[in-house]
Short mmCIF file of C-alpha atoms in Angstrom, two decimals:
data_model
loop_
_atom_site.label_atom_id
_atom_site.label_comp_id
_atom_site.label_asym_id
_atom_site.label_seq_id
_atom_site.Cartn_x
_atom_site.Cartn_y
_atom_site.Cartn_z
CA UNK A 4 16.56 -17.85 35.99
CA UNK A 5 15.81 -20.08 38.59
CA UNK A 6 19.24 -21.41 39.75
CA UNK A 7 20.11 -17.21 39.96
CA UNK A 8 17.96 -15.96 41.71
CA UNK A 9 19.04 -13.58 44.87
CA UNK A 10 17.32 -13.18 48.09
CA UNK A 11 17.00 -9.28 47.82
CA UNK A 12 14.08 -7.63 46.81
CA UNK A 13 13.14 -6.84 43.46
CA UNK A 14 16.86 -6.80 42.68
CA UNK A 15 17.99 -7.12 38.49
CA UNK A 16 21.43 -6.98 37.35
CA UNK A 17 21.32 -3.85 34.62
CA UNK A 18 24.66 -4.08 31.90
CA UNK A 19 25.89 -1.21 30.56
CA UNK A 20 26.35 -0.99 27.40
CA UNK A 21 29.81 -2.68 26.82
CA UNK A 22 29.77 -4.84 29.89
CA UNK A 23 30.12 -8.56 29.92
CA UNK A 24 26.88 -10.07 31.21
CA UNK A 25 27.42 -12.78 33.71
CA UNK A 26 24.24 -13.13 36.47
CA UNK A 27 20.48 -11.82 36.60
CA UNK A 28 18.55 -11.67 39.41
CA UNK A 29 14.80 -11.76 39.87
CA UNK A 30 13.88 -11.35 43.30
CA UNK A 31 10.29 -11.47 44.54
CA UNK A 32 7.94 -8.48 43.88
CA UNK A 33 6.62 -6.75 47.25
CA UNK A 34 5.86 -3.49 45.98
CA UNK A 35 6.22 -1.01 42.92
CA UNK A 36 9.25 0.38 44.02
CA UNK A 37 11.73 -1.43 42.47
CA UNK A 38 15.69 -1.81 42.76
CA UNK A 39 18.17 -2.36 40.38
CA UNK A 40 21.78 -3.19 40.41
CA UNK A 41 24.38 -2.31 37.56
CA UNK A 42 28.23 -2.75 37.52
CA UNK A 43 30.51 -0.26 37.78
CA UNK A 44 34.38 0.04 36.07
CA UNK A 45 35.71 -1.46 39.44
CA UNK A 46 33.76 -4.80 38.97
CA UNK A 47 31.16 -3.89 42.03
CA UNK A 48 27.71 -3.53 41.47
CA UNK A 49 25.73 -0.68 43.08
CA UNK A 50 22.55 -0.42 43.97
CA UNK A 51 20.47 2.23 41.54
CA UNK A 52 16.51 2.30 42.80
CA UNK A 53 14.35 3.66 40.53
CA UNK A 54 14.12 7.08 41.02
CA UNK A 55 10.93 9.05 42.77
CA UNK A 56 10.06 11.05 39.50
CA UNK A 57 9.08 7.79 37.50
CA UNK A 58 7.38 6.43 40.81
CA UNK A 59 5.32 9.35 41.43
CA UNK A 60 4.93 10.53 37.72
CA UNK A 61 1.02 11.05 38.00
CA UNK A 62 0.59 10.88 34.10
CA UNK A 63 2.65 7.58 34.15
CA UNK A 64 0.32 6.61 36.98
CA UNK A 65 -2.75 7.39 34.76
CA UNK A 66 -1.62 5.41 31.78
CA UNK A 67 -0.38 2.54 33.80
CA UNK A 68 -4.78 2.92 34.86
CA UNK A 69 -5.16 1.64 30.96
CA UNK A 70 -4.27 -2.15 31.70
CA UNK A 71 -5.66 -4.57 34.04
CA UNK A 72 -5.01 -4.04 37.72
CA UNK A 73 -4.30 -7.73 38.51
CA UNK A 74 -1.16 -7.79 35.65
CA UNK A 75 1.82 -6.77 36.91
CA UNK A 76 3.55 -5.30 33.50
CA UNK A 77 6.39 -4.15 35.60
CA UNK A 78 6.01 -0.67 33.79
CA UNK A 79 8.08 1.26 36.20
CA UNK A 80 10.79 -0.84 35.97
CA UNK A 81 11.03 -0.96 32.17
CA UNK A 82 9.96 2.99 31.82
CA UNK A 83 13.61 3.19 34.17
CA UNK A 84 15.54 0.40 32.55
CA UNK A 85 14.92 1.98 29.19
CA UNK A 86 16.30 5.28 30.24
CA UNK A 87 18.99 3.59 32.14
CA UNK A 88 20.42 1.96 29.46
CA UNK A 89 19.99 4.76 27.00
CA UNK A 90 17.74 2.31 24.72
CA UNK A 91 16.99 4.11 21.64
CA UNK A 92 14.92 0.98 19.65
CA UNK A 93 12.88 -1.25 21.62
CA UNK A 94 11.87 -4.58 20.60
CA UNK A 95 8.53 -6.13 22.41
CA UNK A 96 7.43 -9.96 22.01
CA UNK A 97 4.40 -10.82 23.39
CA UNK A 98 2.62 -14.55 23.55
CA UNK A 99 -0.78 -14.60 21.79
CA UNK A 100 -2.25 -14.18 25.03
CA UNK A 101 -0.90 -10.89 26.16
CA UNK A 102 -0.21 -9.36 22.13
CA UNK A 103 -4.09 -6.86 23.09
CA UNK A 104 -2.25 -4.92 25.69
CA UNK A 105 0.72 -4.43 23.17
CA UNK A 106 -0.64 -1.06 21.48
CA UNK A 107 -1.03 -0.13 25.16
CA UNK A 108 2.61 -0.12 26.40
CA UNK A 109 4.22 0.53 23.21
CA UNK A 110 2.27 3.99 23.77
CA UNK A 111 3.46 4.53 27.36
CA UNK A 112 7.10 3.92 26.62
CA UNK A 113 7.04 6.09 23.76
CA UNK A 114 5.62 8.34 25.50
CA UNK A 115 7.56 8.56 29.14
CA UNK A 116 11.22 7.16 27.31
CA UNK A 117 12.89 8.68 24.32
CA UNK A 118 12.58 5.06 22.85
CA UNK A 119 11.06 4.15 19.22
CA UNK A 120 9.04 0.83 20.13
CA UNK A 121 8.54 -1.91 17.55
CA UNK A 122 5.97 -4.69 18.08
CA UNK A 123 7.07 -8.24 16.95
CA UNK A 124 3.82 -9.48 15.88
CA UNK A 125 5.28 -13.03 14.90
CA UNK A 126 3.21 -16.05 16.59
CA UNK A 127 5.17 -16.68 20.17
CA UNK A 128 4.66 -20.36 21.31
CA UNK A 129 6.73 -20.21 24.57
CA UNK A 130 9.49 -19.30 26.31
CA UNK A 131 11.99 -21.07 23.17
CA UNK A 132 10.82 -18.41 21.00
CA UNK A 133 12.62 -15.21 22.14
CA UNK A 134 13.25 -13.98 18.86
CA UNK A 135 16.79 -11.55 19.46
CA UNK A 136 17.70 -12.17 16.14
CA UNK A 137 15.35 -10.58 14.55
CA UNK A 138 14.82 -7.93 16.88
CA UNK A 139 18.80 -7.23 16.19
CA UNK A 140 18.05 -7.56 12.34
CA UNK A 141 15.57 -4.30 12.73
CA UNK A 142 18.40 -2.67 14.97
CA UNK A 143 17.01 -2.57 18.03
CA UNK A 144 19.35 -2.23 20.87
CA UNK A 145 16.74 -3.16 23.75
CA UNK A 146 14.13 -6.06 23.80
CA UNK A 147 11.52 -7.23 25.90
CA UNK A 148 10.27 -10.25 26.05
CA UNK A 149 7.01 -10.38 27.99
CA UNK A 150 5.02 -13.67 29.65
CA UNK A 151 7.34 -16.59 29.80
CA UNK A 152 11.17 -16.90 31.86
CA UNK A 153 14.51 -16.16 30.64
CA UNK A 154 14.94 -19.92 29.39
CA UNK A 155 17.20 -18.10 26.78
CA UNK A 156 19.94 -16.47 29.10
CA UNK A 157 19.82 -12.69 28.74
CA UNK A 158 24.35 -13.83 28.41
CA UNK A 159 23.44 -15.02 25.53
CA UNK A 160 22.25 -12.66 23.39
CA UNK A 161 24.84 -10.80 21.92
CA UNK A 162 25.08 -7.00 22.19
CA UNK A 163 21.64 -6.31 22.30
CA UNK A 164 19.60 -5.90 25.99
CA UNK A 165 17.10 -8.23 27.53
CA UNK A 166 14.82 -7.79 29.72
CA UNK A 167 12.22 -10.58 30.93
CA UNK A 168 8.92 -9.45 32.55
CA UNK A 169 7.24 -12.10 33.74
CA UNK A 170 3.46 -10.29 34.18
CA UNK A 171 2.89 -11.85 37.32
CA UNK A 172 -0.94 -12.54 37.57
CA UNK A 173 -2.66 -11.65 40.76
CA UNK A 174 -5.49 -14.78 41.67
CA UNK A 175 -8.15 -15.84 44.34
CA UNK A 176 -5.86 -17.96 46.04
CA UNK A 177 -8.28 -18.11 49.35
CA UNK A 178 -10.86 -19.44 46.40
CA UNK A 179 -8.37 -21.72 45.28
CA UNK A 180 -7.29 -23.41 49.11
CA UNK A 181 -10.86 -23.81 49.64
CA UNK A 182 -11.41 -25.70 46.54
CA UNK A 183 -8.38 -28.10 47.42
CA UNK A 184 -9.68 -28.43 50.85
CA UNK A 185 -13.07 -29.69 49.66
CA UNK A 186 -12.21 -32.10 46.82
CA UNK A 187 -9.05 -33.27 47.89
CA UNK A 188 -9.03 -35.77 51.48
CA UNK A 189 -6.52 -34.45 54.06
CA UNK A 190 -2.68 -35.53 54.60
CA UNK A 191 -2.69 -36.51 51.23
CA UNK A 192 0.96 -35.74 49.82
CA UNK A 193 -0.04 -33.13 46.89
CA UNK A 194 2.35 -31.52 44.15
CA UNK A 195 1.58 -28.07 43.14
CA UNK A 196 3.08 -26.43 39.50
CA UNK A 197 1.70 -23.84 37.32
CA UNK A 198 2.99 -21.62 34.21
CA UNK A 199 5.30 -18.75 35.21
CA UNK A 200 2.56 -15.92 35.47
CA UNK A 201 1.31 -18.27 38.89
CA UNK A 202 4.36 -18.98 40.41
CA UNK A 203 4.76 -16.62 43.05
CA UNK A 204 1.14 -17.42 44.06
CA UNK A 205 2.35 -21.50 44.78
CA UNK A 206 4.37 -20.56 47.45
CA UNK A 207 1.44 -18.75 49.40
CA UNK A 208 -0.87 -22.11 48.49
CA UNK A 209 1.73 -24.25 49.82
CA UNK A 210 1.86 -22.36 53.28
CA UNK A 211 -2.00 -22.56 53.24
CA UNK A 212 -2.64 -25.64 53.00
CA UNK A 213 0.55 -26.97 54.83
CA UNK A 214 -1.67 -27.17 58.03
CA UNK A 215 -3.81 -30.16 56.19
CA UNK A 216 -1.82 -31.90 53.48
CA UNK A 217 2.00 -32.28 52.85
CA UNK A 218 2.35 -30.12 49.71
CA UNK A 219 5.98 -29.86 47.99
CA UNK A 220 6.57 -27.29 44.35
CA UNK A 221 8.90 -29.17 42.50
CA UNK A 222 11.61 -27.84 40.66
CA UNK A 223 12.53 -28.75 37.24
CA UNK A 224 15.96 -26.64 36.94
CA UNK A 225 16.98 -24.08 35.11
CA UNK A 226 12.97 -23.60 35.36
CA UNK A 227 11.80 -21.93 38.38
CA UNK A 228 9.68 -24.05 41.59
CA UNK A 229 6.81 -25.21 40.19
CA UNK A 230 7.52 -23.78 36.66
CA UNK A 231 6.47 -26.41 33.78
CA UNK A 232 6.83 -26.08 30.03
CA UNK A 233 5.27 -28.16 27.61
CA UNK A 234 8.43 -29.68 27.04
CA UNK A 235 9.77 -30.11 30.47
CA UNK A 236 8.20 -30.87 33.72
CA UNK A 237 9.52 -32.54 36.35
CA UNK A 238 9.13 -36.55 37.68
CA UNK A 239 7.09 -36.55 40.81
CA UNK A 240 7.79 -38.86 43.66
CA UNK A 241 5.67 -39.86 46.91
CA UNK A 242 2.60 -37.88 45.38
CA UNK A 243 -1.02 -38.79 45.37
CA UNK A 244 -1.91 -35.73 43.23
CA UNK A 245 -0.44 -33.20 41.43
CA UNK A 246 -2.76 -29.64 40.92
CA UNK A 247 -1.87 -27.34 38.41
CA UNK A 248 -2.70 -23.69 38.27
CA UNK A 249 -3.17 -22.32 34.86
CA UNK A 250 -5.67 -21.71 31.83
CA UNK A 251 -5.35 -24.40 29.10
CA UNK A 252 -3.90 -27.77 28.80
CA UNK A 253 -0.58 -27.60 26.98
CA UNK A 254 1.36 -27.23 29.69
CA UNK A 255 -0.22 -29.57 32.08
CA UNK A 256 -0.37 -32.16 29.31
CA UNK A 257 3.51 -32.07 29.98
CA UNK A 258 3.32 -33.30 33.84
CA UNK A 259 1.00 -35.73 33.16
CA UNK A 260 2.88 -37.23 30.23
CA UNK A 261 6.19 -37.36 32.54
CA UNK A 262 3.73 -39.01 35.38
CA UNK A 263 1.40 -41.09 34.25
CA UNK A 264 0.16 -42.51 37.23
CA UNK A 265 -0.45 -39.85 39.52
CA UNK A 266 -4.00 -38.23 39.11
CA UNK A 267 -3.92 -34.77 38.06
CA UNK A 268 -6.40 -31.55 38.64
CA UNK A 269 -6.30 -28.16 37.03
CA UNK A 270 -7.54 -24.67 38.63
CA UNK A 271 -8.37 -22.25 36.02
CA UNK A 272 -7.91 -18.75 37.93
CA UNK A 273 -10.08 -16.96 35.28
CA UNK A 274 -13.12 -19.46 35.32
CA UNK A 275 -12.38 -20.38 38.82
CA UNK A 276 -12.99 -23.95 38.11
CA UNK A 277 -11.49 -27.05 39.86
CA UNK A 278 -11.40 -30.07 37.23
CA UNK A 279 -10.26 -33.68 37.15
CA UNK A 280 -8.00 -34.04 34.25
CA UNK A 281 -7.06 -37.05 31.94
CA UNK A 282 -4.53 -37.76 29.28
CA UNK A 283 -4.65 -41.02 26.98
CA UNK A 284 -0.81 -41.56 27.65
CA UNK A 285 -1.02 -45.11 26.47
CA UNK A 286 -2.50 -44.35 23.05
CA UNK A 287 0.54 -41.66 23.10
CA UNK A 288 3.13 -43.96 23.60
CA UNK A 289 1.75 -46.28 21.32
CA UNK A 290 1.81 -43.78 18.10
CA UNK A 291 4.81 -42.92 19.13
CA UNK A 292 6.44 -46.21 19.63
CA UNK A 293 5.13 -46.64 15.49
CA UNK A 294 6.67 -43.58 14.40
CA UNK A 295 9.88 -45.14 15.85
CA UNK A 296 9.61 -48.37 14.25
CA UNK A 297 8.62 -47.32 11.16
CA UNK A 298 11.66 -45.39 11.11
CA UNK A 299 13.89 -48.82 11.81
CA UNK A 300 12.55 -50.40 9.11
CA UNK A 301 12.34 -47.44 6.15
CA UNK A 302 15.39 -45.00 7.32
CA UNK A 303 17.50 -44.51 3.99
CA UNK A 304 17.36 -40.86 3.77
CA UNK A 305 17.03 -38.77 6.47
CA UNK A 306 15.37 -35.34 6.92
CA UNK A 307 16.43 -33.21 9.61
CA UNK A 308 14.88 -30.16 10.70
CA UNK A 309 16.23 -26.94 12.93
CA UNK A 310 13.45 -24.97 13.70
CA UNK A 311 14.11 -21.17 13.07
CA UNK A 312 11.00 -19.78 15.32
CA UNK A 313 12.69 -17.69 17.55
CA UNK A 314 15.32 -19.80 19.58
CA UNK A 315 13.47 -23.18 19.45
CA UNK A 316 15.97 -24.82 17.01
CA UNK A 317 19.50 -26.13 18.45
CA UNK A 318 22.20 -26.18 16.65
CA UNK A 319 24.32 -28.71 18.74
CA UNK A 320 21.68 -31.04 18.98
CA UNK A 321 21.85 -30.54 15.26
CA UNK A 322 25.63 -31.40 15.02
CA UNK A 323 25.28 -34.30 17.33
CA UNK A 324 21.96 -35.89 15.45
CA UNK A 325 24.15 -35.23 11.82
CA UNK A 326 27.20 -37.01 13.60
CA UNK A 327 24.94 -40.03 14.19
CA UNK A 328 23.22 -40.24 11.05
CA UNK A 329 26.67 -39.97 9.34
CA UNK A 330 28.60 -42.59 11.54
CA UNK A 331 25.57 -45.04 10.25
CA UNK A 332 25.98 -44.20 6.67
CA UNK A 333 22.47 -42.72 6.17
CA UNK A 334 21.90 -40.33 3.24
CA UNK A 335 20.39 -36.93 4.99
CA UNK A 336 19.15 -33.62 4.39
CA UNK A 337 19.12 -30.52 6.69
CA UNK A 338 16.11 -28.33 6.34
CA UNK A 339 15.37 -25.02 8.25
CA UNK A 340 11.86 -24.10 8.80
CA UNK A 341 10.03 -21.36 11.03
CA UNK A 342 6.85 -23.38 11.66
CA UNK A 343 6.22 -27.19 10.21
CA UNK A 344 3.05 -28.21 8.31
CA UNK A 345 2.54 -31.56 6.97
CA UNK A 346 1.88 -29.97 3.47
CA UNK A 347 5.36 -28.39 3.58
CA UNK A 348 6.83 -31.84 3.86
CA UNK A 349 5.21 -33.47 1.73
CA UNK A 350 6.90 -31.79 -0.74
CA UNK A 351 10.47 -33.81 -0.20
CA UNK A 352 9.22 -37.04 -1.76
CA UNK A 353 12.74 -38.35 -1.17
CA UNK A 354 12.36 -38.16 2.32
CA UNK A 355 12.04 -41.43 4.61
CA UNK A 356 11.70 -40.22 7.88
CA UNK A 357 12.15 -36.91 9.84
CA UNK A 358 13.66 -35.67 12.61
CA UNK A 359 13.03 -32.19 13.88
CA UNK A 360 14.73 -30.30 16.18
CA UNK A 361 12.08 -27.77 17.15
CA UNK A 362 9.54 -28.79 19.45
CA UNK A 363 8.98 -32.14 21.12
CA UNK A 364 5.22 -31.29 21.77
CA UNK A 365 4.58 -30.97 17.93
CA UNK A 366 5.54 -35.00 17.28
CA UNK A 367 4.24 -36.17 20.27
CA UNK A 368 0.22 -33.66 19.46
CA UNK A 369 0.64 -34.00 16.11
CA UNK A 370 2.52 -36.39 14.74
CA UNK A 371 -0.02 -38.72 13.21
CA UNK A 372 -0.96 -36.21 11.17
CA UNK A 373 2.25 -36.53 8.82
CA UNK A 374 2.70 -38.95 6.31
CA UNK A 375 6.29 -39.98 7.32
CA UNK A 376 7.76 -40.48 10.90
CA UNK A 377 8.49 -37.26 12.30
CA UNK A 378 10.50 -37.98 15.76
CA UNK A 379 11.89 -35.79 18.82
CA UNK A 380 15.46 -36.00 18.94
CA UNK A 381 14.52 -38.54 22.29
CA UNK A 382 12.64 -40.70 19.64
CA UNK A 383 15.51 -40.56 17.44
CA UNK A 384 17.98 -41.26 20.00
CA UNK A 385 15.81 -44.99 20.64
CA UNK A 386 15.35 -45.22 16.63
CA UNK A 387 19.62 -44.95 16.96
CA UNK A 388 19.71 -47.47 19.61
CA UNK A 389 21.75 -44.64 21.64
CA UNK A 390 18.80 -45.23 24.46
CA UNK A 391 16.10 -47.92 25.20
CA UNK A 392 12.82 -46.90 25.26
CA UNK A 393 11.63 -45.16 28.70
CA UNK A 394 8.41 -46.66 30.03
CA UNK A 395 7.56 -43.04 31.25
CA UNK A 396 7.99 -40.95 28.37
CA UNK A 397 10.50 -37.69 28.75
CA UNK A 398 9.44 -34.63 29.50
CA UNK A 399 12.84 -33.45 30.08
CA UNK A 400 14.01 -31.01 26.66
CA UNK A 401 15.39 -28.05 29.24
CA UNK A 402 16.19 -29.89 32.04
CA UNK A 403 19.52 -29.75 33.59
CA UNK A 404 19.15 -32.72 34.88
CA UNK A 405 18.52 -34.63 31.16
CA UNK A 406 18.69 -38.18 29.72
CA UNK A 407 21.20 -37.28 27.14
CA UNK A 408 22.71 -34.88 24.12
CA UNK A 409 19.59 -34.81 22.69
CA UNK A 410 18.30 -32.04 24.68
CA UNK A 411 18.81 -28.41 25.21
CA UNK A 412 20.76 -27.84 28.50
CA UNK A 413 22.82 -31.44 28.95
CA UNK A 414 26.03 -31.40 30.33
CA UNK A 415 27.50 -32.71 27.16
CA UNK A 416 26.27 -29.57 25.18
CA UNK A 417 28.34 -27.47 27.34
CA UNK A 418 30.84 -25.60 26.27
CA UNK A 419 34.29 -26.08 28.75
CA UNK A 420 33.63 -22.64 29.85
CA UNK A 421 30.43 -23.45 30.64
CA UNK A 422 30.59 -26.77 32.55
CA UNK A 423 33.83 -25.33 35.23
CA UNK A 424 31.96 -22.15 35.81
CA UNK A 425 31.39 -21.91 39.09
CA UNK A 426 27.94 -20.13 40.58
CA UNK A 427 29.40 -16.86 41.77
CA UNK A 428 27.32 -14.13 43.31
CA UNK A 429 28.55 -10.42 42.35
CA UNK A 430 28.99 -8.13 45.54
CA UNK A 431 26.31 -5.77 45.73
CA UNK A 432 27.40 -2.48 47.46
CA UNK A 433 24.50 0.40 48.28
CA UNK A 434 25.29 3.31 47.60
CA UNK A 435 24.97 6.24 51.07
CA UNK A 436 21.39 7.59 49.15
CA UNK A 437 20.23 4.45 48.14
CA UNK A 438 20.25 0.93 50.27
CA UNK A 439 18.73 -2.80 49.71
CA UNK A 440 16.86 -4.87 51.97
CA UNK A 441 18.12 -8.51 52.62
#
């Protein structure tokens, strides 16, 4: 992730099969040739690139033709992590977006690994809904987990393998400067973030159009510079406009929810179009604010929900919502659902309000459409008077850097282990054949 990454090229830890996983690097891609580190019994890691045959396999070459030149699948690398690890079931998880090349690359590694490939067809939202679970439930010992960042730690996945590829997505970014050039005025201080399949274009923008404007990337950690989620983006200070790079709206929407006041504009790379963009974050707040008072006033029996999509649900934000609602003497019930539908809860009558641990982004899109309250664990936090209301709404669920317990990665829902574990970066020793560049 983010906070891990090295300053080597194209450098990933590779565990073997046994080993304690403790660090993964991503380092930025400048060319197909690309190195990998493992551990050996002595605790070092050596360097392992990946070897000529694979590189210069012509019929690998030919079917890597099959999918569009501007992706970068990272096939080489996952034809050689595959055999590396001696992966005999491999899992693949695509978002909606990228499931038509699945056929595709399921063929290639069956064909240039001794692998049996299974597609997990399930609807993928986002990066929350690596699904390892199931892909250990159909015995896979490998899984890949293609179009969003490792926002579930590859540490924490139990015995089987991860592997996140990106798919990088090559754009215009000379059409792209010139488009900022002529609808934004000069020296203005601009903020630019986009989904993880842009963000090693930003950095290239920002050194563009340095010259005329003073253009920052925040970082919203453990995300990546300039990496948003629909749940998390970062607050933005000293900036007249923020640009995002990206097809869509959902993750934008999450910027502009967490900054209001700073006009936003979205580059689609695929359309090429440079829009104005707007977002009724009044009306928001507003429903919102309802949901929460409503909940005040009719709270007698409480329904909580962990969502079981992939990893979206969490279980200590569970614990700590169940420790509230008991401390206040509330009659609950705990509920575990995949997806939520208002016609699904409808069906508990009993039910005053809900709480769902899940997705913030489904309360705050949809959550007029339910007949009772259903609040982020934020929203229930103000409903518990743990927190007063913030005038600019959260958008904070991953962050590090959090308002409270109520989201993923806050200091308090740390383990001891976790919290005094100091960053440590493993020594990486080349071997005489093989070298890295730093």
């Amino acid at each position: 992730m983010a906070d891990d990454k090295a300053d080597t090229d194209n450098v990933d830890i590779v565990y073997v099969s046994g080993s304690k996983p403790r660090k993964r690097f991503v380092g930025t891609k400048k060319s197909s040739n690309t190195t990998t580190v493992s551990k050996v019994n002595s605790g070092r890691y050596v360097a392992h690139q990946i070897p000529e045959e694979i590189l210069n396999d012509k019929q690998l070459q030919n079917a890597i033709s099959q999918l569009p030149k501007n992706y970068n699948f990272e096939i080489y690398k996952t034809i050689w992590r595959i055999k590396f690890t001696k992966s005999r079931r491999v899992a693949l998880q695509f978002p909606e977006g990228l499931l038509m090349f699945s056929c595709i690359i399921s063929d290639i590694i069956e064909r240039f690994t001794e692998a049996e490939v299974i597609i997990m067809g399930d609807v993928t939202y986002g990066a929350c809904c690596v699904d390892d679970f199931t892909a250990r439930a159909l015995e896979a010992d490998m899984m890949i987990h293609y179009g969003h960042s490792c926002l579930v730690p590859v540490n924490s996945t139990g015995e089987i393998k991860m592997l996140y590829i990106f798919v990088d997505i090559k754009i215009d970014i000379l059409h792209l400067i010139e488009t900022v050039k002529h609808n934004i005025p000069k020296n203005s201080n601009l903020a630019l973030v986009s989904t993880i399949q842009f963000v090693a274009a930003l950095q290239g923008v920002k050194q563009e159009l340095s010259n005329d404007y003073n253009v920052s990337v925040p970082q919203c950690k453990p995300l990546s510079p300039g990496e948003i989620l629909g749940c998390t983006a970062p607050k933005l200070l000293n900036v007249d406009a923020l640009i995002y790079i990206g097809d869509g709206r959902f993750h934008l929407e999450a910027v502009m929810i967490a900054n209001p006041n700073i006009p936003a504009y979205r580059y689609d790379p695929y359309s090429r179009v440079f829009s104005r963009e707007y977002y009724n974050v009044q009306l928001m707040q507003e429903n919102r604010r309802k949901a929460i008072s409503s909940s005040v006033i009719n709270a007698k029996k409480v329904g909580l929900i962990l969502g079981t999509l992939g990893r979206q649900g969490s279980s200590k934000i569970l614990q700590n919502l169940l420790n509230r609602i008991k401390n206040l003497g509330l009659d609950y019930i705990t509920v575990f659902l995949s997806e939520i539908f208002p016609d699904k809860l409808k069906l508990f009558q009993a039910v005053d309000i809900w709480i769902q641990v899940a997705c913030p982004r489904l309360s705050i899109d949809w959550g007029t459409a339910f007949e009772k309250p259903l609040l982020t664990p934020y929203e229930a936090a103000v409903c518990f008077n743990i927190i007063e209301w913030q005038s600019d709404y959260p958008m904070d669920y991953y962050a590090n850097d959090s308002l409270g317990d109520w989201t993923v990665n806050n200091l308090a829902n740390k383990d001891q282990k976790q919290r005094s574990k100091k960053s440590i970066k493993p020594k990486i020793i080349p071997t005489e054949e093989q070298t890295l560049r730093y």
